[in-house]
């Protein structure tokens, strides 16, 4: 019997659920068993506010250390938790098909956020979501919270909070069965974090070629194009993973539509862009991306996607985004 492939994962129920989905898919491709290797990240033990400790790999660093040390063969991350700088020796081998990228507001009785009475308590630990709540429900009180999905839902069920903001994809992957009511927050007015709803499958650059090939089979090209644009916006802003900013891209054929917003922490100001570009040639030619005719024929759409994101970040900065975010030089 062949040796199982070891998948390093955080210990949370959500992390293990999404890792389990990837494990099952890989087993079908490679014909070998995959076992989960639970690893405790700093984000699982440090209960301080995310707005204070930042997003500088707090959920990924220890997992990556274990991977580089040979403690596992590959990792599954929530892509939105990853810094944009890729460590030496590691590669994102696959980005599976993205799930629902929206946020949802969870309440006891289904009252929309903007209709909650003044003084209602809305829980979230994300600076981006805090700013968005202050725009959507300016008379509510925002409560900075941490904890797993079940503990957050329990705070609403018991009346400690009137609402919490969560990722739709996380609720879907957990299959949470709850009598609480959900309000889906549309991406046009409530764009989400770069990479939200996406998973990143990471391994060593010197991994077994059989494993690299099998992981590549899990990759979804449209998802990778979209998240490449989104993460390049974050990279260009140089603001860190917990910046009060959003970027969401949708790929349709050779074109990509990007909605990106940078928020003041109190929600009082925002700077945004909504653009559609053709990555199959027109944008490459116009922006000077790629190398000559081959790139102009669409040979390097991932490079063009990254250049588009970086260009959007420059435009945001030109419009004053640097005054709204704390540039951490840590992405």
Tab-separated table of C-alpha atoms in Angstrom:
chain	number	residue	atom	x	y	z
A	1	UNK	CA	0.000	0.000	0.000
A	2	UNK	CA	1.354	3.445	-0.944
A	3	UNK	CA	2.133	5.981	1.748
A	4	UNK	CA	-0.702	8.513	2.357
A	5	UNK	CA	-0.191	12.076	1.177
A	6	UNK	CA	-0.110	14.426	4.194
A	7	UNK	CA	-2.267	17.566	4.020
A	8	UNK	CA	-1.389	20.230	6.590
A	9	UNK	CA	-4.407	22.163	7.864
A	10	UNK	CA	-5.434	24.475	10.676
A	11	UNK	CA	-7.389	22.803	13.467
A	12	UNK	CA	-10.602	24.806	13.121
A	13	UNK	CA	-13.737	23.032	11.928
A	14	UNK	CA	-13.909	25.267	8.855
A	15	UNK	CA	-10.264	24.690	7.906
A	16	UNK	CA	-10.646	20.940	8.266
A	17	UNK	CA	-13.895	20.938	6.287
A	18	UNK	CA	-12.365	22.775	3.336
A	19	UNK	CA	-9.207	20.665	3.542
A	20	UNK	CA	-11.394	17.576	3.497
A	21	UNK	CA	-13.018	18.695	0.242
A	22	UNK	CA	-9.601	19.145	-1.378
A	23	UNK	CA	-8.364	15.824	0.017
A	24	UNK	CA	-11.312	13.973	-1.500
A	25	UNK	CA	-10.789	15.644	-4.878
A	26	UNK	CA	-7.062	14.838	-4.864
A	27	UNK	CA	-7.685	11.206	-3.966
A	28	UNK	CA	-9.835	10.842	-7.080
A	29	UNK	CA	-7.087	12.337	-9.249
A	30	UNK	CA	-4.036	10.579	-7.842
A	31	UNK	CA	-5.516	7.318	-6.601
A	32	UNK	CA	-3.840	7.553	-3.184
A	33	UNK	CA	-5.200	8.315	0.264
A	34	UNK	CA	-4.771	11.755	1.786
A	35	UNK	CA	-4.558	12.237	5.557
A	36	UNK	CA	-5.079	15.528	7.392
A	37	UNK	CA	-2.243	16.788	9.610
A	38	UNK	CA	-3.680	19.365	12.075
A	39	UNK	CA	-1.359	22.310	12.784
A	40	UNK	CA	-2.009	25.142	15.254
A	41	UNK	CA	-1.481	28.591	13.733
A	42	UNK	CA	-0.820	31.826	15.626
A	43	UNK	CA	-4.251	32.996	14.552
A	44	UNK	CA	-5.779	30.064	16.444
A	45	UNK	CA	-4.065	30.946	19.748
A	46	UNK	CA	-3.758	34.745	19.646
A	47	UNK	CA	-7.197	36.130	20.531
A	48	UNK	CA	-6.273	39.797	20.055
A	49	UNK	CA	-8.224	41.916	17.597
A	50	UNK	CA	-7.272	41.385	13.963
A	51	UNK	CA	-7.185	45.144	13.541
A	52	UNK	CA	-4.353	45.236	16.093
A	53	UNK	CA	-2.327	42.145	15.183
A	54	UNK	CA	-2.763	42.581	11.430
A	55	UNK	CA	-3.009	39.949	8.740
A	56	UNK	CA	0.685	39.306	8.209
A	57	UNK	CA	0.420	35.565	7.699
A	58	UNK	CA	-1.037	34.994	11.164
A	59	UNK	CA	-3.014	32.001	9.874
A	60	UNK	CA	-0.344	30.690	7.490
A	61	UNK	CA	3.177	31.105	8.883
A	62	UNK	CA	3.300	28.037	11.127
A	63	UNK	CA	1.689	25.864	8.477
A	64	UNK	CA	4.280	26.986	5.954
A	65	UNK	CA	7.069	26.289	8.430
A	66	UNK	CA	5.755	22.748	8.845
A	67	UNK	CA	5.579	22.285	5.066
A	68	UNK	CA	9.146	23.501	4.530
A	69	UNK	CA	10.351	21.269	7.392
A	70	UNK	CA	8.775	18.190	5.817
A	71	UNK	CA	5.986	17.825	8.354
A	72	UNK	CA	3.402	17.583	5.565
A	73	UNK	CA	3.290	17.380	1.769
A	74	UNK	CA	0.929	20.247	0.963
A	75	UNK	CA	-1.375	22.814	2.569
A	76	UNK	CA	-4.857	24.177	2.025
A	77	UNK	CA	-5.413	27.827	2.967
A	78	UNK	CA	-8.294	30.260	2.790
A	79	UNK	CA	-6.738	32.427	0.122
A	80	UNK	CA	-7.845	35.684	1.711
A	81	UNK	CA	-5.605	34.867	4.723
A	82	UNK	CA	-2.396	34.678	2.675
A	83	UNK	CA	0.064	37.576	2.374
A	84	UNK	CA	0.638	38.500	-1.267
A	85	UNK	CA	4.395	37.819	-1.123
A	86	UNK	CA	5.056	34.158	-1.916
A	87	UNK	CA	7.784	32.571	0.276
A	88	UNK	CA	10.873	31.119	-1.387
A	89	UNK	CA	10.575	27.390	-1.932
A	90	UNK	CA	6.765	27.326	-1.961
A	91	UNK	CA	4.253	27.544	-4.799
A	92	UNK	CA	0.474	27.882	-5.071
A	93	UNK	CA	-0.085	24.687	-7.046
A	94	UNK	CA	-3.853	25.075	-7.447
A	95	UNK	CA	-6.754	27.422	-6.867
A	96	UNK	CA	-9.884	25.247	-7.082
A	97	UNK	CA	-13.163	26.619	-8.405
A	98	UNK	CA	-14.225	29.543	-6.264
A	99	UNK	CA	-17.310	29.327	-4.095
A	100	UNK	CA	-19.677	32.183	-3.187
A	101	UNK	CA	-17.492	35.255	-2.569
A	102	UNK	CA	-20.184	37.256	-0.770
A	103	UNK	CA	-20.521	38.170	2.876
A	104	UNK	CA	-23.738	37.431	4.724
A	105	UNK	CA	-25.314	39.163	7.694
A	106	UNK	CA	-26.767	36.647	10.161
A	107	UNK	CA	-29.592	37.788	12.446
A	108	UNK	CA	-32.260	36.154	14.598
A	109	UNK	CA	-35.257	37.481	12.704
A	110	UNK	CA	-34.054	38.426	9.214
A	111	UNK	CA	-34.138	42.214	9.617
A	112	UNK	CA	-31.756	43.694	7.005
A	113	UNK	CA	-28.696	45.500	8.317
A	114	UNK	CA	-29.883	48.909	7.204
A	115	UNK	CA	-33.172	48.438	9.082
A	116	UNK	CA	-31.686	47.435	12.438
A	117	UNK	CA	-32.665	49.827	15.199
A	118	UNK	CA	-30.080	52.313	16.534
A	119	UNK	CA	-27.789	50.729	19.079
A	120	UNK	CA	-28.029	47.247	17.576
A	121	UNK	CA	-24.829	45.282	18.131
A	122	UNK	CA	-23.142	43.905	15.005
A	123	UNK	CA	-20.110	41.653	15.402
A	124	UNK	CA	-17.091	41.402	13.099
A	125	UNK	CA	-13.311	41.482	13.535
A	126	UNK	CA	-12.525	42.593	9.970
A	127	UNK	CA	-11.552	46.264	9.460
A	128	UNK	CA	-13.063	46.100	5.959
A	129	UNK	CA	-16.378	44.766	7.265
A	130	UNK	CA	-16.351	47.266	10.136
A	131	UNK	CA	-16.106	50.131	7.647
A	132	UNK	CA	-18.858	48.622	5.492
A	133	UNK	CA	-21.170	48.144	8.473
A	134	UNK	CA	-20.655	51.779	9.441
A	135	UNK	CA	-21.799	52.760	5.947
A	136	UNK	CA	-24.765	50.355	5.758
A	137	UNK	CA	-25.925	50.702	9.385
A	138	UNK	CA	-24.416	53.948	10.730
A	139	UNK	CA	-26.533	53.936	13.906
A	140	UNK	CA	-25.500	50.440	14.952
A	141	UNK	CA	-22.693	49.601	17.373
A	142	UNK	CA	-19.881	47.505	15.879
A	143	UNK	CA	-18.430	44.886	18.235
A	144	UNK	CA	-14.916	43.644	17.438
A	145	UNK	CA	-15.068	39.853	17.840
A	146	UNK	CA	-12.926	36.780	17.155
A	147	UNK	CA	-13.782	33.096	17.272
A	148	UNK	CA	-14.980	30.250	15.094
A	149	UNK	CA	-18.208	30.305	13.103
A	150	UNK	CA	-20.252	28.397	15.687
A	151	UNK	CA	-19.223	30.704	18.531
A	152	UNK	CA	-20.143	33.764	16.477
A	153	UNK	CA	-23.536	32.336	15.549
A	154	UNK	CA	-24.129	31.496	19.204
A	155	UNK	CA	-23.636	35.139	20.182
A	156	UNK	CA	-26.552	36.026	17.892
A	157	UNK	CA	-28.722	33.120	19.037
A	158	UNK	CA	-28.319	34.114	22.701
A	159	UNK	CA	-28.963	37.809	22.063
A	160	UNK	CA	-25.449	38.943	22.960
A	161	UNK	CA	-25.257	40.335	19.419
A	162	UNK	CA	-27.992	41.342	16.990
A	163	UNK	CA	-26.011	40.333	13.900
A	164	UNK	CA	-22.672	38.987	12.756
A	165	UNK	CA	-21.002	39.283	9.368
A	166	UNK	CA	-19.583	36.042	7.957
A	167	UNK	CA	-18.331	34.681	4.646
A	168	UNK	CA	-20.966	32.816	2.665
A	169	UNK	CA	-18.390	30.265	1.503
A	170	UNK	CA	-17.444	29.346	5.055
A	171	UNK	CA	-21.055	28.708	6.031
A	172	UNK	CA	-21.508	26.613	2.899
A	173	UNK	CA	-18.382	24.517	3.489
A	174	UNK	CA	-19.367	23.866	7.100
A	175	UNK	CA	-22.919	23.010	6.157
A	176	UNK	CA	-24.085	24.898	9.232
A	177	UNK	CA	-27.700	24.119	10.124
A	178	UNK	CA	-29.092	27.038	12.085
A	179	UNK	CA	-32.515	28.667	12.608
A	180	UNK	CA	-30.827	32.068	12.293
A	181	UNK	CA	-31.622	34.143	9.203
A	182	UNK	CA	-29.173	35.199	6.518
A	183	UNK	CA	-29.003	38.348	4.411
A	184	UNK	CA	-26.763	37.934	1.370
A	185	UNK	CA	-24.793	41.158	0.809
A	186	UNK	CA	-24.434	41.889	-2.889
A	187	UNK	CA	-20.933	42.317	-4.261
A	188	UNK	CA	-21.790	45.513	-6.139
A	189	UNK	CA	-22.345	47.488	-2.937
A	190	UNK	CA	-20.522	45.198	-0.514
A	191	UNK	CA	-17.379	43.885	-2.270
A	192	UNK	CA	-15.301	41.452	-0.246
A	193	UNK	CA	-11.655	40.707	0.534
A	194	UNK	CA	-9.233	39.726	-2.248
A	195	UNK	CA	-9.487	35.976	-2.673
A	196	UNK	CA	-12.615	35.533	-0.529
A	197	UNK	CA	-14.411	32.289	-1.347
A	198	UNK	CA	-11.221	30.812	-2.843
A	199	UNK	CA	-8.823	28.188	-1.552
A	200	UNK	CA	-5.071	28.078	-2.132
A	201	UNK	CA	-3.384	24.680	-2.409
A	202	UNK	CA	0.295	25.190	-1.592
A	203	UNK	CA	3.288	22.863	-1.757
A	204	UNK	CA	7.058	22.976	-2.092
A	205	UNK	CA	8.590	23.891	-5.432
A	206	UNK	CA	10.648	20.678	-5.219
A	207	UNK	CA	7.626	18.470	-4.453
A	208	UNK	CA	7.197	15.091	-6.137
A	209	UNK	CA	6.301	15.762	-9.809
A	210	UNK	CA	3.397	13.311	-9.469
A	211	UNK	CA	1.947	15.412	-6.641
A	212	UNK	CA	2.490	18.677	-8.515
A	213	UNK	CA	0.736	17.255	-11.570
A	214	UNK	CA	-2.188	15.939	-9.530
A	215	UNK	CA	-2.620	19.248	-7.690
A	216	UNK	CA	-2.527	21.148	-10.991
A	217	UNK	CA	-5.551	19.121	-12.078
A	218	UNK	CA	-7.533	20.801	-9.285
A	219	UNK	CA	-6.792	24.302	-10.610
A	220	UNK	CA	-9.547	26.467	-12.100
A	221	UNK	CA	-8.119	28.994	-14.553
A	222	UNK	CA	-10.903	31.575	-14.245
A	223	UNK	CA	-10.582	31.538	-10.466
A	224	UNK	CA	-6.816	31.959	-10.683
A	225	UNK	CA	-7.160	34.893	-13.099
A	226	UNK	CA	-9.681	36.635	-10.869
A	227	UNK	CA	-7.746	36.206	-7.631
A	228	UNK	CA	-4.512	37.252	-9.373
A	229	UNK	CA	-6.100	40.613	-10.198
A	230	UNK	CA	-7.547	41.017	-6.708
A	231	UNK	CA	-4.357	40.161	-4.858
A	232	UNK	CA	-2.315	42.420	-7.133
A	233	UNK	CA	-4.523	45.339	-6.056
A	234	UNK	CA	-3.713	44.495	-2.424
A	235	UNK	CA	-0.028	44.090	-3.280
A	236	UNK	CA	0.064	47.448	-5.048
A	237	UNK	CA	-1.582	49.213	-2.121
A	238	UNK	CA	1.036	47.627	0.181
A	239	UNK	CA	-1.502	47.789	2.967
A	240	UNK	CA	-1.508	44.311	4.524
A	241	UNK	CA	-4.102	41.561	4.503
A	242	UNK	CA	-6.304	43.270	7.104
A	243	UNK	CA	-6.555	46.626	5.345
A	244	UNK	CA	-10.045	48.154	5.067
A	245	UNK	CA	-10.180	47.418	1.338
A	246	UNK	CA	-12.080	45.147	-1.006
A	247	UNK	CA	-11.430	43.764	-4.470
A	248	UNK	CA	-13.583	41.368	-6.437
A	249	UNK	CA	-13.009	40.296	-10.040
A	250	UNK	CA	-15.277	38.315	-12.353
A	251	UNK	CA	-13.887	36.647	-15.480
A	252	UNK	CA	-16.126	36.237	-18.528
A	253	UNK	CA	-14.330	34.827	-21.536
A	254	UNK	CA	-11.214	36.927	-22.085
A	255	UNK	CA	-12.515	39.942	-20.155
A	256	UNK	CA	-12.436	40.643	-16.440
A	257	UNK	CA	-14.556	43.090	-14.461
A	258	UNK	CA	-12.998	44.405	-11.254
A	259	UNK	CA	-14.711	46.266	-8.446
A	260	UNK	CA	-12.281	47.579	-5.823
A	261	UNK	CA	-12.804	49.965	-2.908
A	262	UNK	CA	-10.576	51.383	-0.168
A	263	UNK	CA	-12.398	52.552	2.961
A	264	UNK	CA	-11.610	54.914	5.778
A	265	UNK	CA	-11.689	52.936	9.026
A	266	UNK	CA	-14.813	54.760	10.188
A	267	UNK	CA	-16.556	54.334	6.833
A	268	UNK	CA	-16.776	58.098	6.380
A	269	UNK	CA	-14.858	58.050	3.104
A	270	UNK	CA	-14.200	55.551	0.324
A	271	UNK	CA	-12.365	55.507	-2.972
A	272	UNK	CA	-13.358	52.958	-5.583
A	273	UNK	CA	-12.969	51.793	-9.165
A	274	UNK	CA	-15.170	49.619	-11.361
A	275	UNK	CA	-13.471	48.627	-14.621
A	276	UNK	CA	-13.708	45.965	-17.310
A	277	UNK	CA	-10.636	44.947	-19.310
A	278	UNK	CA	-9.804	42.398	-22.016
A	279	UNK	CA	-6.866	40.261	-20.889
A	280	UNK	CA	-6.596	38.379	-24.172
A	281	UNK	CA	-4.737	41.048	-26.070
A	282	UNK	CA	-6.153	44.561	-25.874
A	283	UNK	CA	-5.081	45.267	-22.295
A	284	UNK	CA	-1.697	43.611	-22.847
A	285	UNK	CA	-0.992	45.799	-25.893
A	286	UNK	CA	-2.278	48.987	-24.285
A	287	UNK	CA	-0.446	48.501	-20.976
A	288	UNK	CA	2.804	47.108	-22.364
A	289	UNK	CA	2.435	43.832	-20.443
A	290	UNK	CA	4.049	40.659	-21.697
A	291	UNK	CA	6.625	40.262	-24.402
A	292	UNK	CA	5.821	41.150	-27.940
A	293	UNK	CA	3.417	39.408	-30.274
A	294	UNK	CA	3.037	36.220	-28.240
A	295	UNK	CA	1.796	38.147	-25.223
A	296	UNK	CA	-0.473	40.257	-27.429
A	297	UNK	CA	-2.060	37.019	-28.669
A	298	UNK	CA	-2.970	36.128	-25.091
A	299	UNK	CA	-0.031	33.886	-24.219
A	300	UNK	CA	0.397	35.399	-20.764
A	301	UNK	CA	-3.007	36.323	-19.304
A	302	UNK	CA	-1.827	35.752	-15.707
A	303	UNK	CA	0.895	38.364	-16.150
A	304	UNK	CA	-1.672	40.727	-17.642
A	305	UNK	CA	-4.029	40.047	-14.723
A	306	UNK	CA	-1.347	40.975	-12.216
A	307	UNK	CA	-0.439	44.104	-14.164
A	308	UNK	CA	-4.099	45.123	-14.219
A	309	UNK	CA	-4.347	44.776	-10.443
A	310	UNK	CA	-1.167	46.758	-9.867
A	311	UNK	CA	-2.402	49.462	-12.240
A	312	UNK	CA	-5.688	49.720	-10.348
A	313	UNK	CA	-3.769	50.064	-7.085
A	314	UNK	CA	-1.750	52.933	-8.559
A	315	UNK	CA	-4.962	54.644	-9.642
A	316	UNK	CA	-6.427	54.242	-6.154
A	317	UNK	CA	-3.281	55.682	-4.599
A	318	UNK	CA	-3.361	58.601	-7.052
A	319	UNK	CA	-6.899	59.318	-5.863
A	320	UNK	CA	-5.814	59.415	-2.207
A	321	UNK	CA	-6.142	55.816	-0.995
A	322	UNK	CA	-2.834	56.080	0.883
A	323	UNK	CA	-4.509	58.479	3.292
A	324	UNK	CA	-7.147	55.866	4.174
A	325	UNK	CA	-5.021	52.774	4.878
A	326	UNK	CA	-1.972	52.090	6.992
A	327	UNK	CA	0.716	50.896	4.593
A	328	UNK	CA	2.422	47.985	6.357
A	329	UNK	CA	4.974	46.838	3.760
A	330	UNK	CA	4.050	43.319	4.818
A	331	UNK	CA	1.836	41.804	2.158
